[in-house]
CSV table of C-alpha atoms and ligand atoms in Angstrom, one decimal:
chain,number,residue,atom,x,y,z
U,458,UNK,CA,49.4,21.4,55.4
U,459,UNK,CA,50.2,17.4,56.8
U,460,UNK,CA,48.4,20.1,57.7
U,461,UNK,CA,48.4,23.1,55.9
U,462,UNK,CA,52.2,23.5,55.2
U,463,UNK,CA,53.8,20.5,56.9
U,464,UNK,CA,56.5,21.7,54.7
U,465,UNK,CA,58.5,24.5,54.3
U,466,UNK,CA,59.6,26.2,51.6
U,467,UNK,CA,63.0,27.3,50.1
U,468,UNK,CA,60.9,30.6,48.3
U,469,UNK,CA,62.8,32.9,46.2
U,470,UNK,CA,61.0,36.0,46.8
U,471,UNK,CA,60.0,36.4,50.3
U,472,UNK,CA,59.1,39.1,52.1
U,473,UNK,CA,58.7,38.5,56.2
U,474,UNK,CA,56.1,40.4,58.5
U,475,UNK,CA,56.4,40.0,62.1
U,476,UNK,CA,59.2,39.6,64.6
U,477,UNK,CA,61.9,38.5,63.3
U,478,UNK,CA,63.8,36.0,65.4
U,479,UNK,CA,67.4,36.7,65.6
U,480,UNK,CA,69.3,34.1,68.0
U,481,UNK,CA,67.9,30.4,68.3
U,482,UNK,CA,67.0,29.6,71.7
U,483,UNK,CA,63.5,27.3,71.2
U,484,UNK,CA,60.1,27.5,70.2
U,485,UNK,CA,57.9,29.1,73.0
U,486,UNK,CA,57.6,25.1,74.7
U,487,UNK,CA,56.1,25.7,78.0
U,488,UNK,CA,55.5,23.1,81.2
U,489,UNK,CA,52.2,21.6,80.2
U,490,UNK,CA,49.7,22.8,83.4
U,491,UNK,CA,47.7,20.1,84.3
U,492,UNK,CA,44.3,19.5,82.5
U,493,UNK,CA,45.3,23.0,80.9
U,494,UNK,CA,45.2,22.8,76.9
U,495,UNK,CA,47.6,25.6,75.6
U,496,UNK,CA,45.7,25.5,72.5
U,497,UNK,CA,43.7,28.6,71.8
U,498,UNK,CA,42.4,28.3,68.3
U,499,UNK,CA,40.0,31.4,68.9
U,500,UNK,CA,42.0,33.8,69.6
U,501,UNK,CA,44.4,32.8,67.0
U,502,UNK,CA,42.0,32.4,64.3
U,503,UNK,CA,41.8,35.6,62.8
U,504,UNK,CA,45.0,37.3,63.9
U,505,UNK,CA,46.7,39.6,61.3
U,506,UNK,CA,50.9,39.4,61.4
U,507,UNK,CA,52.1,41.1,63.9
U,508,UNK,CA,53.7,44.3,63.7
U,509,UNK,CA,57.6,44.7,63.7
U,510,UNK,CA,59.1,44.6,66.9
U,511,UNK,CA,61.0,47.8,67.3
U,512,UNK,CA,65.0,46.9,67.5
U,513,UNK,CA,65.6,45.8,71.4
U,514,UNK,CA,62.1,46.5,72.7
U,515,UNK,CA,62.0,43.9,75.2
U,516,UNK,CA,60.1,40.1,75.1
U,517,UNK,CA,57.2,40.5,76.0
U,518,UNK,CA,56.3,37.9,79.4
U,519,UNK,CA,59.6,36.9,79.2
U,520,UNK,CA,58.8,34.2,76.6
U,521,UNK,CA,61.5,32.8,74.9
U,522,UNK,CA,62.2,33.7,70.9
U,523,UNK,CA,60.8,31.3,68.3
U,524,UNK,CA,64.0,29.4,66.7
U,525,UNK,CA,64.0,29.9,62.3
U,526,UNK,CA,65.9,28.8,59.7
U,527,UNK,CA,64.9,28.3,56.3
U,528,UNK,CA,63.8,24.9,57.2
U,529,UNK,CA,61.7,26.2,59.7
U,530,UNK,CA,58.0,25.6,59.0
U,531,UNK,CA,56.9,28.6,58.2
U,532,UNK,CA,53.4,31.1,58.5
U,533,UNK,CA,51.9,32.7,54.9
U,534,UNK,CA,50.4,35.7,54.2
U,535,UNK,CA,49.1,36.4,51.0
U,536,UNK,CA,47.7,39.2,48.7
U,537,UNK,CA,43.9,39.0,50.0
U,538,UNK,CA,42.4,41.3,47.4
U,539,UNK,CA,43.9,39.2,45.0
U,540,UNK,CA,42.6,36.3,46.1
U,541,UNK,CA,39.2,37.7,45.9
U,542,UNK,CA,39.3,39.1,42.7
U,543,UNK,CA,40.3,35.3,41.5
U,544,UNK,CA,37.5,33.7,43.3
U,545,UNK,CA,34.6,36.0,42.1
U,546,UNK,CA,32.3,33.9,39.8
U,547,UNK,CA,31.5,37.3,37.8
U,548,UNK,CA,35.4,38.0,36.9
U,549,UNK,CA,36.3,34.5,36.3
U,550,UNK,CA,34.4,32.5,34.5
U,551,UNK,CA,36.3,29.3,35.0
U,552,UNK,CA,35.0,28.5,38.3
U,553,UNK,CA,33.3,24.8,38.6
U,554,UNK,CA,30.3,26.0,41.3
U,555,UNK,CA,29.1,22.7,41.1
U,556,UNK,CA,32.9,21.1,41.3
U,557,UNK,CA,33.2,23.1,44.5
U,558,UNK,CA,29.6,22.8,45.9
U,559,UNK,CA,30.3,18.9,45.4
U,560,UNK,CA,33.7,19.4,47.8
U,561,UNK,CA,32.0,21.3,49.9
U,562,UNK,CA,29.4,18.1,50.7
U,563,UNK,CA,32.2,16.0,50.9
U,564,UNK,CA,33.6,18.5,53.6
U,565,UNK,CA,30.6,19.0,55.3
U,566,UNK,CA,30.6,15.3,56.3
U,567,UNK,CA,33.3,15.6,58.5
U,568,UNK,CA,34.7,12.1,58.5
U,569,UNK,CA,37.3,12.7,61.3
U,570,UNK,CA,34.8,14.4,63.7
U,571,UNK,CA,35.1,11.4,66.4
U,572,UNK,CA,38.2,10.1,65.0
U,573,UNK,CA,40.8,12.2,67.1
U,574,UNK,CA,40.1,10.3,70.1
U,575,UNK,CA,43.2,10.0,72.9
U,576,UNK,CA,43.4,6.7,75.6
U,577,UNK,CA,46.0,6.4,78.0
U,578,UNK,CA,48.2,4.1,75.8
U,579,UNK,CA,49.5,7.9,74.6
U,580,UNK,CA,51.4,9.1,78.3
U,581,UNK,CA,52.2,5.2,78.9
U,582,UNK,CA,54.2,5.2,75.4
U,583,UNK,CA,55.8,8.6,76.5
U,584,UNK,CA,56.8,7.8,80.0
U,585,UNK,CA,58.6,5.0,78.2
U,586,UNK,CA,60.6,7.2,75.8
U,587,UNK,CA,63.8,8.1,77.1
U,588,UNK,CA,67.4,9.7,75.9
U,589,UNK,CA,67.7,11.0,72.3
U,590,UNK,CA,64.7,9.1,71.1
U,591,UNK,CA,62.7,11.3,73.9
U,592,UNK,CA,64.1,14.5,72.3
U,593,UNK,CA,63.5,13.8,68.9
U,594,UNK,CA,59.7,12.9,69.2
U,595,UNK,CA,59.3,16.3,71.1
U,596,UNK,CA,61.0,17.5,67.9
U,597,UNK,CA,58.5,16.3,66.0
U,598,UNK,CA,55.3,17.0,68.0
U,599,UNK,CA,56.4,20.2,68.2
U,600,UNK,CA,56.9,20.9,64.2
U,601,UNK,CA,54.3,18.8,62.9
U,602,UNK,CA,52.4,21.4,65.4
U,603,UNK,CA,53.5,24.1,63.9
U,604,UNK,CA,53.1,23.4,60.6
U,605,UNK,CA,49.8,22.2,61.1
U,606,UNK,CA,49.0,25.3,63.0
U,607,UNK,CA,50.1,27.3,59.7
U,608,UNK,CA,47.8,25.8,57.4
U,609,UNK,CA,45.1,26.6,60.2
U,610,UNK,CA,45.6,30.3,60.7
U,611,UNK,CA,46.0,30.4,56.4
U,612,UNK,CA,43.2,29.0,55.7
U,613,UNK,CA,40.8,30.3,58.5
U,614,UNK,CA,41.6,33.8,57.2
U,615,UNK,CA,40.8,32.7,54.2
U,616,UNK,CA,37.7,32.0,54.8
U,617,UNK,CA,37.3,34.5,56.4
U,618,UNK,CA,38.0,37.2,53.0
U,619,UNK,CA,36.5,35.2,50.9
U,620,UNK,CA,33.0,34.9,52.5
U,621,UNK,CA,31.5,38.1,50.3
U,622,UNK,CA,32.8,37.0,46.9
U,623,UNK,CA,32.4,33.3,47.2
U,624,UNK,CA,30.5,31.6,50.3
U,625,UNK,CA,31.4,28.1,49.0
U,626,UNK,CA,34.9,28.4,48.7
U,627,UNK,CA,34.7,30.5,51.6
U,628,UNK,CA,33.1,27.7,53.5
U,629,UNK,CA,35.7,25.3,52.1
U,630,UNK,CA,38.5,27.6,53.7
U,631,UNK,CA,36.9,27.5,56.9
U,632,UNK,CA,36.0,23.3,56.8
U,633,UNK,CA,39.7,22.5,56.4
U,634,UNK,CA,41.0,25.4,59.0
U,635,UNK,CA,38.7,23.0,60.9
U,636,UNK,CA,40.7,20.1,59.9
U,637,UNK,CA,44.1,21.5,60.3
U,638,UNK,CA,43.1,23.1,64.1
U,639,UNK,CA,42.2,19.4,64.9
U,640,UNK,CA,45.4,18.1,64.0
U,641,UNK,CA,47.7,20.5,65.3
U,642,UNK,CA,45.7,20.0,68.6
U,643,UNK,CA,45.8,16.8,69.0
U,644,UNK,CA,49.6,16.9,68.2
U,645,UNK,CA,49.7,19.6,71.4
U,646,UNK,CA,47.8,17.1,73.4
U,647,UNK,CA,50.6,14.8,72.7
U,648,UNK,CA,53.3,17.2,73.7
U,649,UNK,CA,51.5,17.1,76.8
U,650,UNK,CA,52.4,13.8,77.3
U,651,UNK,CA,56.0,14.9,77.6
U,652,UNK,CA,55.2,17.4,80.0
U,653,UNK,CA,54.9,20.3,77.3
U,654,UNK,CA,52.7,22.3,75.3
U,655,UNK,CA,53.2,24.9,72.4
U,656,UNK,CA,52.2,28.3,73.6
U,657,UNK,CA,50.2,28.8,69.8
U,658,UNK,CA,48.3,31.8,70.3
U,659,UNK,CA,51.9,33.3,71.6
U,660,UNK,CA,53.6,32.1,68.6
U,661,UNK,CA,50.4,33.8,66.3
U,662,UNK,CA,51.8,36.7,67.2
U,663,UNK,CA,55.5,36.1,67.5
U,664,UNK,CA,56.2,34.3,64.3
U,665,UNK,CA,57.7,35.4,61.0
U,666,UNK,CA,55.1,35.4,58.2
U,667,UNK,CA,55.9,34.9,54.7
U,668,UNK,CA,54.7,36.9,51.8
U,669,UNK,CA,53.5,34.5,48.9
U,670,UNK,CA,51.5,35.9,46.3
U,671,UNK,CA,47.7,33.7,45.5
U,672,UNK,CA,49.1,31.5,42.7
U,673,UNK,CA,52.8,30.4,45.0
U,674,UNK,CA,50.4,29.5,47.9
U,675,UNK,CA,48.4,27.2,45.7
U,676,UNK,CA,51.2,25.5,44.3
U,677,UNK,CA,53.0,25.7,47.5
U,678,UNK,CA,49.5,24.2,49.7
U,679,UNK,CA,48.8,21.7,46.8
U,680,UNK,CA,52.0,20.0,46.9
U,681,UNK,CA,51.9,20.7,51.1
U,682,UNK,CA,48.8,19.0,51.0
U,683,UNK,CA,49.7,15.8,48.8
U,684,UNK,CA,52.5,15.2,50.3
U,685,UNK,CA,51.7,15.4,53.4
U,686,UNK,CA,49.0,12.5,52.2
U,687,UNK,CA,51.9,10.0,50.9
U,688,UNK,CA,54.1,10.8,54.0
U,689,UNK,CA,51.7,9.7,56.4
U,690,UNK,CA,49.9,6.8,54.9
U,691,UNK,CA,53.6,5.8,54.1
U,692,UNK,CA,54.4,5.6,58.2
U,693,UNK,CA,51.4,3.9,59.0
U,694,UNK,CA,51.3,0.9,56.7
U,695,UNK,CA,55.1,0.9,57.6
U,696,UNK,CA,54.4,0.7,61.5
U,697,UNK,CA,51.1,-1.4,60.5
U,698,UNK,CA,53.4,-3.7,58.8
U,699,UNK,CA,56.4,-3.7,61.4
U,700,UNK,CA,54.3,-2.7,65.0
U,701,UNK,CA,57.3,-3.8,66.5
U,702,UNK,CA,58.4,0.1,65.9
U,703,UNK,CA,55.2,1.2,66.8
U,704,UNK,CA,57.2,3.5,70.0
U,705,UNK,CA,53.7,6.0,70.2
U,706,UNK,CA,50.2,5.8,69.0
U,707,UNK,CA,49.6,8.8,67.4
U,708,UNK,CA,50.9,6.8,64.1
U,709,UNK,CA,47.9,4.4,64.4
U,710,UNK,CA,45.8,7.7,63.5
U,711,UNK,CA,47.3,8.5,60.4
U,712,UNK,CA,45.2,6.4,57.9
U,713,UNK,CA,42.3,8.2,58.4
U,714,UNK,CA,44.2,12.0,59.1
U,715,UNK,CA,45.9,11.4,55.8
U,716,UNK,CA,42.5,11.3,54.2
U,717,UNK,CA,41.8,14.9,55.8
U,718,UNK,CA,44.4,15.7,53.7
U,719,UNK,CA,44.1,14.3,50.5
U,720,UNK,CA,40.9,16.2,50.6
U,721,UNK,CA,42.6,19.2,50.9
U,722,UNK,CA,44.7,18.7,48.0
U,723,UNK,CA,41.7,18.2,45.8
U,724,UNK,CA,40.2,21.1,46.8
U,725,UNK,CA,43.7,23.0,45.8
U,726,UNK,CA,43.8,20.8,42.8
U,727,UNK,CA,40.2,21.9,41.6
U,728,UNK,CA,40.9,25.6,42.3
U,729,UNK,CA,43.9,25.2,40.2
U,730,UNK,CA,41.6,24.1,37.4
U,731,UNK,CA,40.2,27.0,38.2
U,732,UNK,CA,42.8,29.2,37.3
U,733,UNK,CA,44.3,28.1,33.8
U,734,UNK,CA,46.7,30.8,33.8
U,735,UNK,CA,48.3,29.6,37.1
U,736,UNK,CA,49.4,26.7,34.8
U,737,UNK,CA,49.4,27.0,31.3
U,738,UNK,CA,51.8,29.1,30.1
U,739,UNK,CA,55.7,28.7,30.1
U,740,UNK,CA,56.0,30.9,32.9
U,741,UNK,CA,53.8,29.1,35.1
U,742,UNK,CA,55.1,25.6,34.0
U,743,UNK,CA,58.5,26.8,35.3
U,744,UNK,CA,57.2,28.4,38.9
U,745,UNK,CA,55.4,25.2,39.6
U,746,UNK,CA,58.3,22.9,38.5
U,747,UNK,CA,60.7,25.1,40.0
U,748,UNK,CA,57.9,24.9,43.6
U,749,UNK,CA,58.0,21.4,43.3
U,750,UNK,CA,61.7,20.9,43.6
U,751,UNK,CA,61.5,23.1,46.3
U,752,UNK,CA,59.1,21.2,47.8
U,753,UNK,CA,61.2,18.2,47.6
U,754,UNK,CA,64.5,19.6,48.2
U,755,UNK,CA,63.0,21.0,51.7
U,756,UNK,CA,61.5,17.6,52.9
U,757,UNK,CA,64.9,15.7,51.7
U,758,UNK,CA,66.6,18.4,53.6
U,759,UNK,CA,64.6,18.7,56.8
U,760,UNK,CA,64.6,15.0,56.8
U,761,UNK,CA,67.9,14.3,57.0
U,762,UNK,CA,68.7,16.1,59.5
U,763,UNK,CA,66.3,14.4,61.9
U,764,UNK,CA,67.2,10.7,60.3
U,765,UNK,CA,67.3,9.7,64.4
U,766,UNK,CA,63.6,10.1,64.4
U,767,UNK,CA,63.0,7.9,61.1
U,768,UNK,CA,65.5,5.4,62.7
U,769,UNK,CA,63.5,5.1,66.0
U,770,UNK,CA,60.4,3.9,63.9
U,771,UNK,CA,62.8,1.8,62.0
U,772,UNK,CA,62.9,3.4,58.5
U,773,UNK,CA,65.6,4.7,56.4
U,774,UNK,CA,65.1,8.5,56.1
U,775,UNK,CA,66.6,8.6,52.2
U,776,UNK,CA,64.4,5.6,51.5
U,777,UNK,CA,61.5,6.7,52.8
U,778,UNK,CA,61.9,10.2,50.9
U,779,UNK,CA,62.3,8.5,48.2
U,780,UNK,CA,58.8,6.5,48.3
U,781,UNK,CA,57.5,9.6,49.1
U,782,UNK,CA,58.4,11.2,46.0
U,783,UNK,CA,58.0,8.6,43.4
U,784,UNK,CA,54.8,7.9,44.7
U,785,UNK,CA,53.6,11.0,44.3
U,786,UNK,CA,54.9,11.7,40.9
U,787,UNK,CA,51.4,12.0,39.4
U,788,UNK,CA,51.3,15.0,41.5
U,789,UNK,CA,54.7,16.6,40.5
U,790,UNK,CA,55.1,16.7,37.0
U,791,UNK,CA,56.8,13.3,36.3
U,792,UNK,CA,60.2,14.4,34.4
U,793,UNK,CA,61.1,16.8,37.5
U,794,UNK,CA,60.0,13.9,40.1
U,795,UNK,CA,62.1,11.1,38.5
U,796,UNK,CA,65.2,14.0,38.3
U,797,UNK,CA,65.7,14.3,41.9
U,798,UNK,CA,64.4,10.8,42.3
U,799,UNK,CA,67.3,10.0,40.5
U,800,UNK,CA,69.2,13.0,42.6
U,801,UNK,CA,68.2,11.2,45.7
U,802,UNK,CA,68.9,7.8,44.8
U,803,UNK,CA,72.8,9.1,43.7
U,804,UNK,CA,73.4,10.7,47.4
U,805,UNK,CA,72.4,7.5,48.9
U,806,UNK,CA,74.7,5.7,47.2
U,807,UNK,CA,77.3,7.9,48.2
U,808,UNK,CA,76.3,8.2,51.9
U,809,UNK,CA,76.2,4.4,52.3
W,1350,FE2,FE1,46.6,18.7,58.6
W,1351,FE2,FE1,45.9,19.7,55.3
């Protein structure tokens, strides 16, 4: 999403497990300790939703609620058993083995392993960052976190299930989990640098999951997943081409991160392929058009509420949506791309 589910998702029919967080006060930000990393992928990794709090039980260490809204990036659940049954070569005889046993080479490689590399220029940018520029970089540390950590805990338990019925896409799961926990860490090693650090294995347990069934999380991680490609290589050949916006480093990293997850997105693309009825008939053709509005209508949406941070690296939020979204049309299907590309393009005439 960037990272599992960098995005959220407006979703129809969802169902929530968990605590449910009633008043906003903040996600559970805590003073960074010194040479402390609050990241604890471990004990996150395999963590089942939560139970549901029973009404006014009291917080638990005093830690403060996580803030939601349907914008929100969210946590998934799904229906395991299904997801096995789809991904057993004896039931369905669609699977590419050698499609996937190809990926799972290219995953295996691990061309990021030394790339997530800090220096000091990270705290040096941050201790220059002040007033409402400050705020809304901790902003997005702090949901690009999140939403990285999502795809994380998702995909780690699915490789987890799916280790029995099929090793290699198992194996897949748990190669991008990799990924994802790489990401969302190094974005809570740049929280540090503002003196903070997202209690994750605290929010494991806190957050609200969401119930999608196997084929909405593939359409919903597929489109996650490509878009999260064309958003960050978008910002870096921006800042590569304008460095005089360049306010933080972690930017400079994106080339290469967005690779990580292009990668992902063909792996969701070929188990797509893999599952015809996820997008042949009419049925299917509207769930995923109807996801990939969603998708869109989401990002516009969480975007423009945060144009301050797209300012501060000097780009126009509706502009840069846009870009976004026409260059991935191959992606979307391309009559429902061009319609809220054209949707897009009609509010920014009106706003300006
Ligand atoms: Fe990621
Ligand atoms: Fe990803």
């Amino acid at each position: 999403m960037a990272s599992a589910m960098e995005l959220s998702l407006l979703n129809p029919a969802m169902h929530h497990h968990g605590i449910a967080a009633k008043t906003a006060s903040h996600l559970p930000l805590l003073p960074a300790r010194r040479g402390a990393v609050r990241f604890r992928v471990r004990a996150a990794a395999a963590a089942p939703p939560a139970p549901a709090a029973k009404p006014g039980s009291p917080k638990k260490r005093g830690k403060t609620e996580v803030n939601e809204s349907l914008l929100t990036p969210r946590f998934y659940t799904t229906d395991f058993d299904e997801m096995e049954q789809l991904f057993n070569a004896e039931i369905n005889k669609q699977l590419n083995q050698d499609e996937f046993d190809a990926l799972l080479q290219e995953f295996k490689t691990d061309y990021n392993q030394t790339h997530f590399i800090r220096n000091p220029e990270f705290k040096e940018a941050a201790d220059k960052m002040q007033g409402p520029l400050r705020q809304i970089f901790v902003e997005f540390l702090e949901r690009s976190c999140t939403a990285e950590f999502s795809g994380f805990l998702l995909y780690k338990e699915l490789g987890r299930r799916l280790k029995k019925t099929n090793p290699v896409v198992a194996e897949i799961f748990s190669l991008m989990s990799r990924d994802e926990a790489r990401h969302a860490g190094f974005l809570n090693k740049g929280l540090s640098d503002f003196n903070l650090a997202l209690d994750l294995g605290f929010l494991t347990k806190a957050r609200k999951y969401t119930f999608f069934k196997p084929k909405f999380i593939f359409y919903a991680t597929y489109l996650s997943e490509k878009i999260g490609y064309w958003r960050y290589i978008t910002i870096f050949r921006h800042l590569k081409a304008n460095p005089e916006y360049q306010v933080y480093p972690i930017f400079k990293y994106f080339e290469n991160w967005c690779q990580d997850e292009n990668r992902h997105g063909d792996f969701f693309s070929a188990l797509l392929k893999a599952q015809p009825q996820f997008l042949n008939d009419w049925k299917a053709k509207l769930w995923s058009r109807f996801f990939c509005l969603s998708v869109y209508i989401t990002m516009y949406l969480n975007d423009c509420q945060r144009s301050a941070f797209y300012e501060g690296i000097g780009l126009n939020t509706k502009e840069f949506d846009m870009h976004v979204i026409y260059e991935d049309r191959p992606t979307a299907r391309r009559r429902g791309s061009s319609l809220l590309y054209r949707m897009l393009r009609t509010l920014n005439s009106r706003g300006s």
